[in-house]
CSV table of C-alpha atoms in Angstrom, one decimal:
chain,number,residue,atom,x,y,z
A,1,UNK,CA,114.2,139.1,103.9
A,2,UNK,CA,114.8,135.5,104.5
A,3,UNK,CA,117.5,136.2,101.7
A,4,UNK,CA,119.2,138.3,104.7
A,5,UNK,CA,118.7,135.9,107.4
A,6,UNK,CA,120.6,133.7,105.4
A,7,UNK,CA,123.2,135.6,104.6
A,8,UNK,CA,123.7,136.7,108.1
A,9,UNK,CA,123.1,132.6,109.8
A,10,UNK,CA,125.7,131.7,106.7
A,11,UNK,CA,128.1,134.5,107.7
A,12,UNK,CA,128.3,133.9,111.5
A,13,UNK,CA,128.6,129.5,110.4
A,14,UNK,CA,131.6,130.1,108.0
A,15,UNK,CA,133.5,132.4,110.3
A,16,UNK,CA,132.8,129.7,113.2
A,17,UNK,CA,134.2,126.9,110.7
A,18,UNK,CA,137.1,129.1,109.3
A,19,UNK,CA,138.1,129.7,113.1
A,20,UNK,CA,138.0,125.7,113.7
A,21,UNK,CA,139.4,125.2,110.5
A,22,UNK,CA,142.2,127.5,110.2
A,23,UNK,CA,144.0,126.8,113.5
A,24,UNK,CA,143.4,123.0,113.4
A,25,UNK,CA,145.3,122.9,109.8
A,26,UNK,CA,148.1,125.2,111.0
A,27,UNK,CA,148.0,122.5,113.8
A,28,UNK,CA,148.5,119.7,111.5
A,29,UNK,CA,151.8,121.1,109.4
A,30,UNK,CA,153.4,121.9,113.0
A,31,UNK,CA,152.6,118.8,114.2
A,32,UNK,CA,154.3,117.1,110.8
A,33,UNK,CA,156.8,119.7,111.1
A,34,UNK,CA,158.0,118.5,114.6
A,35,UNK,CA,157.9,114.2,113.4
A,36,UNK,CA,159.9,115.7,110.2
A,37,UNK,CA,162.3,117.1,112.2
A,38,UNK,CA,162.5,114.5,114.8
A,39,UNK,CA,163.2,112.1,112.6
A,40,UNK,CA,165.9,113.8,110.1
A,41,UNK,CA,167.9,114.7,113.1
A,42,UNK,CA,168.3,111.2,114.7
A,43,UNK,CA,169.3,110.2,111.5
A,44,UNK,CA,171.6,113.4,111.5
A,45,UNK,CA,172.8,111.9,115.2
A,46,UNK,CA,173.2,108.2,114.5
A,47,UNK,CA,175.9,108.8,111.8
A,48,UNK,CA,177.2,111.5,113.9
A,49,UNK,CA,177.5,108.8,116.2
A,50,UNK,CA,179.1,106.7,113.7
A,51,UNK,CA,181.3,108.4,112.4
A,52,UNK,CA,183.2,109.5,116.0
A,53,UNK,CA,183.2,105.9,116.7
A,54,UNK,CA,184.7,105.2,113.5
A,55,UNK,CA,189.0,105.7,112.8
A,56,UNK,CA,191.2,106.1,109.8
A,57,UNK,CA,190.7,102.4,109.0
A,58,UNK,CA,186.8,102.5,109.4
A,59,UNK,CA,186.0,104.9,106.8
A,60,UNK,CA,184.6,102.3,104.0
A,61,UNK,CA,181.9,101.4,106.8
A,62,UNK,CA,180.8,105.1,107.7
A,63,UNK,CA,181.0,105.4,103.1
A,64,UNK,CA,178.9,102.1,102.7
A,65,UNK,CA,176.1,103.2,105.2
A,66,UNK,CA,175.6,106.7,103.9
A,67,UNK,CA,175.2,104.8,100.1
A,68,UNK,CA,173.2,102.3,101.5
A,69,UNK,CA,171.0,105.4,102.9
A,70,UNK,CA,170.9,108.1,100.4
A,71,UNK,CA,169.9,104.7,98.0
A,72,UNK,CA,166.8,104.1,100.5
A,73,UNK,CA,165.7,107.3,100.6
A,74,UNK,CA,167.2,109.4,97.6
A,75,UNK,CA,168.1,111.9,100.1
A,76,UNK,CA,171.9,113.3,99.7
A,77,UNK,CA,174.1,113.3,102.8
A,78,UNK,CA,177.7,114.2,103.4
A,79,UNK,CA,179.8,113.5,106.2
A,80,UNK,CA,183.4,115.4,107.2
A,81,UNK,CA,185.9,115.7,109.3
A,82,UNK,CA,187.2,118.4,111.7
A,83,UNK,CA,189.0,120.0,108.5
A,84,UNK,CA,186.3,120.2,106.6
A,85,UNK,CA,187.3,117.1,104.5
A,86,UNK,CA,184.9,115.2,103.2
A,87,UNK,CA,184.9,111.3,104.7
A,88,UNK,CA,181.4,110.3,102.7
A,89,UNK,CA,179.2,111.2,100.4
A,90,UNK,CA,176.2,110.4,98.3
A,91,UNK,CA,173.8,112.2,96.2
A,92,UNK,CA,175.0,115.8,97.3
A,93,UNK,CA,176.6,118.3,95.4
A,94,UNK,CA,179.7,119.7,98.5
A,95,UNK,CA,180.5,122.7,96.7
A,96,UNK,CA,177.3,124.2,97.2
A,97,UNK,CA,177.4,127.3,98.9
A,98,UNK,CA,174.1,126.6,101.1
A,99,UNK,CA,175.8,123.0,101.9
A,100,UNK,CA,179.2,125.0,102.8
A,101,UNK,CA,177.0,127.3,105.0
A,102,UNK,CA,175.9,124.3,106.9
A,103,UNK,CA,179.1,121.9,107.2
A,104,UNK,CA,180.6,125.1,108.4
A,105,UNK,CA,177.4,125.7,111.4
A,106,UNK,CA,177.8,122.1,112.0
A,107,UNK,CA,181.6,122.8,112.9
A,108,UNK,CA,180.9,125.1,115.3
A,109,UNK,CA,178.6,122.9,117.4
A,110,UNK,CA,175.7,124.6,115.9
A,111,UNK,CA,172.6,122.3,114.6
A,112,UNK,CA,170.6,123.3,111.3
A,113,UNK,CA,167.7,125.3,112.0
A,114,UNK,CA,164.5,122.7,110.6
A,115,UNK,CA,160.9,124.4,109.2
A,116,UNK,CA,158.4,124.9,112.1
A,117,UNK,CA,155.8,124.2,110.0
A,118,UNK,CA,154.9,122.3,106.4
A,119,UNK,CA,152.8,123.3,104.4
A,120,UNK,CA,152.1,122.2,100.5
A,121,UNK,CA,154.2,124.7,99.1
A,122,UNK,CA,157.2,124.2,101.5
A,123,UNK,CA,160.6,123.7,100.0
A,124,UNK,CA,161.1,120.3,98.6
A,125,UNK,CA,163.8,119.6,100.4
A,126,UNK,CA,165.7,121.2,103.8
A,127,UNK,CA,169.3,120.7,105.3
A,128,UNK,CA,169.9,119.0,108.2
A,129,UNK,CA,173.3,119.4,110.2
A,130,UNK,CA,174.4,117.7,112.8
A,131,UNK,CA,177.9,118.3,114.5
A,132,UNK,CA,180.2,115.1,115.4
A,133,UNK,CA,181.3,114.9,118.6
A,134,UNK,CA,180.3,115.4,122.3
A,135,UNK,CA,180.9,118.2,124.7
A,136,UNK,CA,182.7,121.0,123.0
A,137,UNK,CA,184.8,119.4,121.3
A,138,UNK,CA,183.5,118.7,117.3
A,139,UNK,CA,185.4,116.0,115.1
A,140,UNK,CA,183.6,116.9,112.1
A,141,UNK,CA,180.0,117.5,110.7
A,142,UNK,CA,177.2,115.4,109.1
A,143,UNK,CA,174.8,117.4,106.7
A,144,UNK,CA,171.4,115.5,104.9
A,145,UNK,CA,169.5,117.0,102.5
A,146,UNK,CA,166.0,116.0,103.8
A,147,UNK,CA,163.1,115.5,101.4
A,148,UNK,CA,159.9,117.2,102.5
A,149,UNK,CA,157.8,115.1,100.0
A,150,UNK,CA,156.0,112.6,102.3
A,151,UNK,CA,155.4,115.7,104.8
A,152,UNK,CA,153.8,118.0,102.5
A,153,UNK,CA,151.9,115.3,101.1
A,154,UNK,CA,150.5,114.1,104.5
A,155,UNK,CA,149.9,117.9,105.3
A,156,UNK,CA,148.1,118.3,101.8
A,157,UNK,CA,145.9,115.5,102.3
A,158,UNK,CA,145.2,116.1,105.5
A,159,UNK,CA,143.9,119.6,104.8
A,160,UNK,CA,141.9,118.4,102.3
A,161,UNK,CA,140.4,116.0,104.7
A,162,UNK,CA,139.6,119.5,106.9
A,163,UNK,CA,138.4,121.1,103.9
A,164,UNK,CA,135.9,118.5,102.9
A,165,UNK,CA,135.0,118.4,106.5
A,166,UNK,CA,134.9,122.1,107.0
A,167,UNK,CA,132.1,122.3,103.8
A,168,UNK,CA,130.0,119.4,104.9
A,169,UNK,CA,129.8,121.1,108.2
A,170,UNK,CA,128.7,124.3,106.4
A,171,UNK,CA,126.2,122.4,103.5
A,172,UNK,CA,124.5,121.2,107.0
A,173,UNK,CA,124.3,124.6,108.7
A,174,UNK,CA,122.8,125.9,105.5
A,175,UNK,CA,120.4,123.7,105.1
A,176,UNK,CA,119.3,123.7,108.7
A,177,UNK,CA,120.1,127.7,108.3
A,178,UNK,CA,117.4,127.8,105.0
A,179,UNK,CA,114.9,125.7,106.9
A,180,UNK,CA,115.0,127.7,110.5
A,181,UNK,CA,115.1,131.3,108.0
A,182,UNK,CA,112.3,129.7,106.4
A,183,UNK,CA,110.3,129.1,109.3
A,184,UNK,CA,111.2,132.5,111.4
A,185,UNK,CA,110.6,134.8,108.9
A,186,UNK,CA,107.6,133.2,106.7
A,187,UNK,CA,104.8,135.3,109.0
A,188,UNK,CA,107.3,138.1,108.5
A,189,UNK,CA,106.8,138.1,105.0
A,190,UNK,CA,103.6,137.9,104.8
A,191,UNK,CA,103.1,140.2,107.4
A,192,UNK,CA,105.2,143.0,105.3
A,193,UNK,CA,103.1,141.5,102.5
A,194,UNK,CA,99.8,142.7,104.1
A,195,UNK,CA,101.7,145.6,105.1
A,196,UNK,CA,102.1,146.5,101.4
A,197,UNK,CA,98.5,145.4,100.0
A,198,UNK,CA,97.2,147.5,103.4
A,199,UNK,CA,99.6,150.7,102.2
A,200,UNK,CA,98.3,150.2,98.7
A,201,UNK,CA,95.4,150.6,99.9
A,202,UNK,CA,95.2,153.1,102.3
A,203,UNK,CA,97.3,155.2,99.5
A,204,UNK,CA,94.9,154.8,96.8
A,205,UNK,CA,96.7,152.6,94.9
A,206,UNK,CA,96.2,149.8,92.6
A,207,UNK,CA,96.6,146.5,93.8
A,208,UNK,CA,98.0,143.8,91.2
A,209,UNK,CA,96.2,142.7,88.7
A,210,UNK,CA,94.3,140.0,90.0
A,211,UNK,CA,96.5,139.8,93.2
A,212,UNK,CA,95.3,137.4,96.0
A,213,UNK,CA,94.4,138.7,99.2
A,214,UNK,CA,97.7,138.4,101.4
A,215,UNK,CA,96.3,135.7,104.5
A,216,UNK,CA,98.7,135.8,107.5
A,217,UNK,CA,99.6,132.1,108.3
A,218,UNK,CA,98.9,131.7,112.2
A,219,UNK,CA,100.7,128.4,112.5
A,220,UNK,CA,104.1,128.8,111.2
A,221,UNK,CA,107.2,130.8,113.1
A,222,UNK,CA,107.6,132.1,116.5
A,223,UNK,CA,104.9,132.1,118.8
A,224,UNK,CA,105.8,136.1,119.1
A,225,UNK,CA,105.9,136.4,115.5
A,226,UNK,CA,102.4,135.0,115.0
A,227,UNK,CA,100.7,137.1,117.8
A,228,UNK,CA,102.8,139.8,115.9
A,229,UNK,CA,100.9,139.9,112.6
A,230,UNK,CA,97.7,138.7,114.2
A,231,UNK,CA,97.9,141.7,115.8
A,232,UNK,CA,98.3,144.0,113.1
A,233,UNK,CA,96.1,141.6,110.6
A,234,UNK,CA,93.1,143.1,113.3
A,235,UNK,CA,94.6,147.1,113.3
A,236,UNK,CA,94.8,146.8,109.7
A,237,UNK,CA,90.8,145.8,109.4
A,238,UNK,CA,90.1,148.3,111.4
A,239,UNK,CA,91.9,150.7,110.0
A,240,UNK,CA,90.6,149.7,106.1
A,241,UNK,CA,87.0,149.5,107.8
A,242,UNK,CA,86.9,152.7,109.3
A,243,UNK,CA,89.0,154.3,106.0
A,244,UNK,CA,86.2,152.8,103.7
A,245,UNK,CA,83.4,154.3,105.7
A,246,UNK,CA,84.8,157.4,106.1
A,247,UNK,CA,84.8,157.5,102.0
A,248,UNK,CA,81.1,156.4,102.1
A,249,UNK,CA,80.3,159.0,104.6
A,250,UNK,CA,81.6,161.5,102.3
A,251,UNK,CA,80.2,160.3,99.3
A,252,UNK,CA,76.9,159.8,100.7
A,253,UNK,CA,76.9,163.2,102.5
A,254,UNK,CA,77.5,164.5,98.9
A,255,UNK,CA,74.7,162.5,97.4
A,256,UNK,CA,72.7,163.1,99.6
A,257,UNK,CA,73.0,167.3,99.3
A,258,UNK,CA,72.7,167.0,95.6
A,259,UNK,CA,69.0,167.3,95.5
A,260,UNK,CA,68.4,169.6,97.9
A,261,UNK,CA,70.8,172.2,97.1
A,262,UNK,CA,69.5,171.5,93.1
A,263,UNK,CA,65.3,172.3,94.9
A,264,UNK,CA,67.0,175.5,97.0
A,265,UNK,CA,68.9,176.4,93.6
A,266,UNK,CA,65.3,176.2,91.3
A,267,UNK,CA,63.2,177.6,93.9
A,268,UNK,CA,66.3,180.9,94.2
A,269,UNK,CA,65.7,181.1,89.9
A,270,UNK,CA,61.9,181.1,90.7
A,271,UNK,CA,62.0,183.5,94.1
A,272,UNK,CA,64.2,185.7,91.4
A,273,UNK,CA,61.5,186.8,89.3
A,274,UNK,CA,59.3,188.5,92.5
A,275,UNK,CA,61.8,189.8,94.7
A,276,UNK,CA,62.0,194.0,94.9
A,277,UNK,CA,65.1,195.4,93.5
A,278,UNK,CA,66.6,196.3,96.5
A,279,UNK,CA,67.2,192.7,97.8
A,280,UNK,CA,68.3,191.5,94.0
A,281,UNK,CA,72.2,191.7,95.3
A,282,UNK,CA,71.5,189.9,98.6
A,283,UNK,CA,70.0,187.1,96.2
A,284,UNK,CA,72.3,187.1,93.5
A,285,UNK,CA,75.2,186.8,96.5
A,286,UNK,CA,72.9,183.9,97.9
A,287,UNK,CA,72.5,182.1,94.4
A,288,UNK,CA,76.6,182.5,94.1
A,289,UNK,CA,76.9,180.4,97.5
A,290,UNK,CA,74.5,177.9,96.6
A,291,UNK,CA,76.7,177.4,93.1
A,292,UNK,CA,79.7,177.2,95.2
A,293,UNK,CA,78.1,174.4,97.6
A,294,UNK,CA,77.0,172.6,94.9
A,295,UNK,CA,80.5,172.5,93.0
A,296,UNK,CA,81.8,171.5,96.7
A,297,UNK,CA,79.5,168.3,96.7
A,298,UNK,CA,80.5,168.3,92.8
A,299,UNK,CA,84.4,167.7,93.8
A,300,UNK,CA,83.5,165.7,96.7
A,301,UNK,CA,81.7,163.0,94.4
A,302,UNK,CA,84.4,163.5,92.5
A,303,UNK,CA,86.8,163.1,95.3
A,304,UNK,CA,85.3,159.9,96.8
A,305,UNK,CA,85.3,158.4,93.3
A,306,UNK,CA,89.2,158.9,93.0
A,307,UNK,CA,90.4,157.8,96.2
A,308,UNK,CA,88.0,154.1,96.0
A,309,UNK,CA,90.6,151.3,95.0
A,310,UNK,CA,89.7,150.1,91.6
A,311,UNK,CA,91.0,146.1,90.6
A,312,UNK,CA,91.5,146.7,87.5
A,313,UNK,CA,93.6,148.7,85.3
A,314,UNK,CA,91.8,150.4,82.7
A,315,UNK,CA,93.0,149.9,79.1
A,316,UNK,CA,94.2,153.1,78.5
A,317,UNK,CA,93.9,156.3,76.4
A,318,UNK,CA,96.1,158.4,73.8
A,319,UNK,CA,97.1,161.1,76.2
A,320,UNK,CA,98.3,163.8,73.2
A,321,UNK,CA,94.9,163.4,71.3
A,322,UNK,CA,92.5,163.7,75.1
A,323,UNK,CA,95.2,167.2,75.8
A,324,UNK,CA,94.9,168.5,72.9
A,325,UNK,CA,90.8,168.3,73.0
A,326,UNK,CA,90.8,169.5,76.7
A,327,UNK,CA,93.3,172.5,75.9
A,328,UNK,CA,90.7,173.3,72.8
A,329,UNK,CA,87.7,173.0,74.9
A,330,UNK,CA,89.7,175.7,77.6
A,331,UNK,CA,91.0,177.8,75.2
A,332,UNK,CA,88.1,179.9,75.2
A,333,UNK,CA,87.9,180.6,78.6
A,334,UNK,CA,91.6,181.2,78.7
A,335,UNK,CA,91.3,183.3,76.2
A,336,UNK,CA,88.5,185.5,77.7
A,337,UNK,CA,90.9,185.5,81.4
A,338,UNK,CA,93.6,187.7,79.1
A,339,UNK,CA,96.3,184.4,78.8
A,340,UNK,CA,98.3,183.6,75.7
A,341,UNK,CA,98.7,179.8,75.6
A,342,UNK,CA,101.9,177.8,73.6
A,343,UNK,CA,101.4,173.9,72.9
A,344,UNK,CA,104.9,172.7,72.5
A,345,UNK,CA,105.3,170.6,69.8
A,346,UNK,CA,105.0,166.8,70.3
A,347,UNK,CA,107.4,164.1,68.5
A,348,UNK,CA,106.0,162.7,65.7
A,349,UNK,CA,105.4,158.8,65.7
A,350,UNK,CA,105.5,158.8,69.0
A,351,UNK,CA,103.1,156.5,70.7
A,352,UNK,CA,101.2,158.3,73.8
A,353,UNK,CA,99.1,155.4,75.2
A,354,UNK,CA,98.9,155.9,78.9
A,355,UNK,CA,97.7,153.5,81.3
A,356,UNK,CA,95.0,155.7,82.4
A,357,UNK,CA,91.2,155.7,81.2
A,358,UNK,CA,90.5,158.9,79.3
A,359,UNK,CA,87.4,160.3,82.1
A,360,UNK,CA,90.2,160.0,85.1
A,361,UNK,CA,92.6,161.7,82.1
A,362,UNK,CA,90.1,164.6,81.4
A,363,UNK,CA,89.0,165.4,84.9
A,364,UNK,CA,93.0,165.8,85.6
A,365,UNK,CA,93.0,168.0,82.9
A,366,UNK,CA,90.1,170.6,83.6
A,367,UNK,CA,91.5,170.6,86.6
A,368,UNK,CA,94.5,172.4,86.2
A,369,UNK,CA,93.6,173.9,82.9
A,370,UNK,CA,90.6,175.7,85.0
A,371,UNK,CA,93.2,176.3,87.8
A,372,UNK,CA,95.6,178.4,85.2
A,373,UNK,CA,92.4,180.1,84.0
A,374,UNK,CA,90.9,181.4,87.5
A,375,UNK,CA,94.6,182.3,89.2
A,376,UNK,CA,97.1,182.6,86.2
A,377,UNK,CA,95.9,186.5,85.8
A,378,UNK,CA,95.4,188.7,82.3
A,379,UNK,CA,98.7,188.7,80.7
A,380,UNK,CA,99.8,185.1,81.5
A,381,UNK,CA,101.4,183.3,79.5
A,382,UNK,CA,100.3,179.0,79.5
A,383,UNK,CA,103.1,176.6,78.0
A,384,UNK,CA,101.8,173.0,78.1
A,385,UNK,CA,104.1,170.1,76.7
A,386,UNK,CA,103.7,166.8,76.1
A,387,UNK,CA,106.5,164.0,76.1
A,388,UNK,CA,107.4,160.7,76.4
A,389,UNK,CA,110.0,160.0,78.3
A,390,UNK,CA,111.2,155.9,79.4
A,391,UNK,CA,107.9,154.7,81.0
A,392,UNK,CA,105.8,157.4,81.7
A,393,UNK,CA,104.3,160.1,79.7
A,394,UNK,CA,104.5,164.0,81.4
A,395,UNK,CA,101.9,166.6,80.9
A,396,UNK,CA,103.5,169.9,81.8
A,397,UNK,CA,101.4,173.1,82.3
A,398,UNK,CA,103.4,175.9,83.7
A,399,UNK,CA,102.3,179.6,83.7
A,400,UNK,CA,103.8,182.7,84.3
A,401,UNK,CA,101.2,183.9,86.8
A,402,UNK,CA,101.5,184.7,90.8
A,403,UNK,CA,102.3,181.3,91.8
A,404,UNK,CA,102.3,179.7,95.4
A,405,UNK,CA,104.7,180.4,97.6
A,406,UNK,CA,107.2,178.1,98.8
A,407,UNK,CA,106.5,177.2,101.4
A,408,UNK,CA,102.9,176.2,100.8
A,409,UNK,CA,103.9,174.1,97.4
A,410,UNK,CA,103.6,171.4,99.5
A,411,UNK,CA,100.6,172.2,100.9
A,412,UNK,CA,98.6,172.3,97.4
A,413,UNK,CA,97.2,168.7,96.7
A,414,UNK,CA,95.4,169.2,100.2
A,415,UNK,CA,92.1,169.3,101.0
A,416,UNK,CA,89.9,172.3,101.1
A,417,UNK,CA,93.5,174.1,101.0
A,418,UNK,CA,94.1,177.4,98.8
A,419,UNK,CA,96.8,179.1,97.9
A,420,UNK,CA,97.2,183.0,99.8
A,421,UNK,CA,98.0,183.4,96.3
A,422,UNK,CA,94.7,182.6,95.1
A,423,UNK,CA,91.8,185.2,94.6
A,424,UNK,CA,87.9,184.6,92.9
A,425,UNK,CA,85.9,181.1,93.5
A,426,UNK,CA,87.2,177.4,94.3
A,427,UNK,CA,86.8,174.9,96.6
A,428,UNK,CA,89.9,173.9,96.9
A,429,UNK,CA,89.3,170.6,95.9
A,430,UNK,CA,90.7,170.6,92.6
A,431,UNK,CA,94.3,169.1,93.1
A,432,UNK,CA,93.6,167.1,95.6
A,433,UNK,CA,91.3,165.1,93.5
A,434,UNK,CA,94.2,164.8,90.6
A,435,UNK,CA,96.5,163.5,93.4
A,436,UNK,CA,94.1,161.3,93.9
A,437,UNK,CA,93.4,159.8,90.7
A,438,UNK,CA,97.0,160.4,89.5
A,439,UNK,CA,98.2,158.3,92.4
A,440,UNK,CA,94.8,155.6,91.6
A,441,UNK,CA,97.1,154.6,88.2
A,442,UNK,CA,99.6,154.3,89.4
A,443,UNK,CA,101.3,158.3,88.8
A,444,UNK,CA,102.9,161.2,90.5
A,445,UNK,CA,101.8,164.8,90.8
A,446,UNK,CA,104.9,167.1,90.9
A,447,UNK,CA,104.0,171.0,91.6
A,448,UNK,CA,107.1,173.5,91.3
A,449,UNK,CA,107.7,177.1,90.9
A,450,UNK,CA,108.5,178.1,87.3
A,451,UNK,CA,111.3,180.2,86.0
A,452,UNK,CA,110.7,183.2,86.1
A,453,UNK,CA,107.6,183.7,88.1
A,454,UNK,CA,104.5,181.7,88.2
A,455,UNK,CA,103.6,177.6,88.7
A,456,UNK,CA,104.1,174.1,86.7
A,457,UNK,CA,102.6,171.1,87.6
A,458,UNK,CA,103.7,167.9,85.9
A,459,UNK,CA,101.6,164.7,85.5
A,460,UNK,CA,103.2,161.6,85.5
A,461,UNK,CA,101.5,158.7,83.5
A,462,UNK,CA,102.5,155.3,83.5
A,463,UNK,CA,102.6,154.0,79.7
A,464,UNK,CA,100.8,151.0,78.9
A,465,UNK,CA,102.7,147.6,78.8
A,466,UNK,CA,106.0,149.1,80.3
A,467,UNK,CA,106.6,148.8,83.7
A,468,UNK,CA,106.8,152.1,85.6
A,469,UNK,CA,109.3,153.2,88.4
A,470,UNK,CA,107.8,155.7,90.8
A,471,UNK,CA,111.3,157.4,91.2
A,472,UNK,CA,112.0,158.0,88.2
A,473,UNK,CA,112.4,161.3,87.6
A,474,UNK,CA,109.9,163.9,85.4
A,475,UNK,CA,110.9,165.6,82.6
């Protein structure tokens, strides 16, 4: 943000400086052209008056003056009579077309046009023409090939001074802008980092290794920004405390229910040996409900642990090895459910080590494979694939079962949500646990429709020692 503020200030300052320096440079060129034109016009007028006072016997004087002017200033000059006959010339080829045109114009009582502005790239010389005589009587013409070298050099020096001044002003403005932007943006930068760290904690993402906690500096920046920063810190602290308290409540409640449920289950087992046959079915249903409550409590404990941020990264595990082990573990359950499992061939020699602990990966794979075994249905195929692509390892588990309706797929990772196509016993916490665990390690969970039918679950796990791009597509 500081860079953007600095860029905006520098762009504005550059526009202002250019708006002042460019007109000043143009004004300097026009002023120098005016002085140049006045000087050369007065010279041409002098020779015109000198020529008009001379008679035929005084030609030698005009020639002498022309020669002296050419030797002193190095500028060509020619003086002609009313018929265009050359009376005096020095340093100028009178046969040139532009010279002839200038002479013809002066004989028609027209003065040559002088440049309105001088620039460093202006022509090296211009023709200055003046008629000889007064009123409507034209007795001849004077043409001077005036050099613009001095004028162009003066304009170049002036523009260089203006450019140096503009650069000095921009450097000063840049220094002031850098100081001002740092003063203004520093509390906003701290607030932004605080928001990011708060967002990481809120979304169960791990902070950077050994990253210090970002605190707002209450002594730097505008008062309004400092007040905003203090208010946000207070709000963030309250939200973090409330979130932590909620997690502790879920974990404590689930932990407190475990022992009573275990005791109730034991008593039901003991009672089952003495109840009459007429209530056996009711006893069985009660036992199943207690088992279901026990599964919910266990899943809540796992979910609470998964939603707790971990400050350190696990050294990781071999994703392909763990996946192969869990598929073998669930193979008997899937065979009993009437499923056919297909495992894609992995690439030999590829490192499948991911930045996830083996325990967390086992929980994730068990949840996904358990869902496939429960809900895919008899006769369905389950395709399992593990690929290392770029900075992540993708585990894909697809089935050809009934799938999940499109309008329900965005809700499938919510707690206690069960799709309308799901039948049988379940807590609705399996994919919520997977989502929390994979988010905690910086990975991604994608649930999509499988073609032609069924569901595909992709686990995008970050690889060890490779920077992870969370926006890269999983394939």
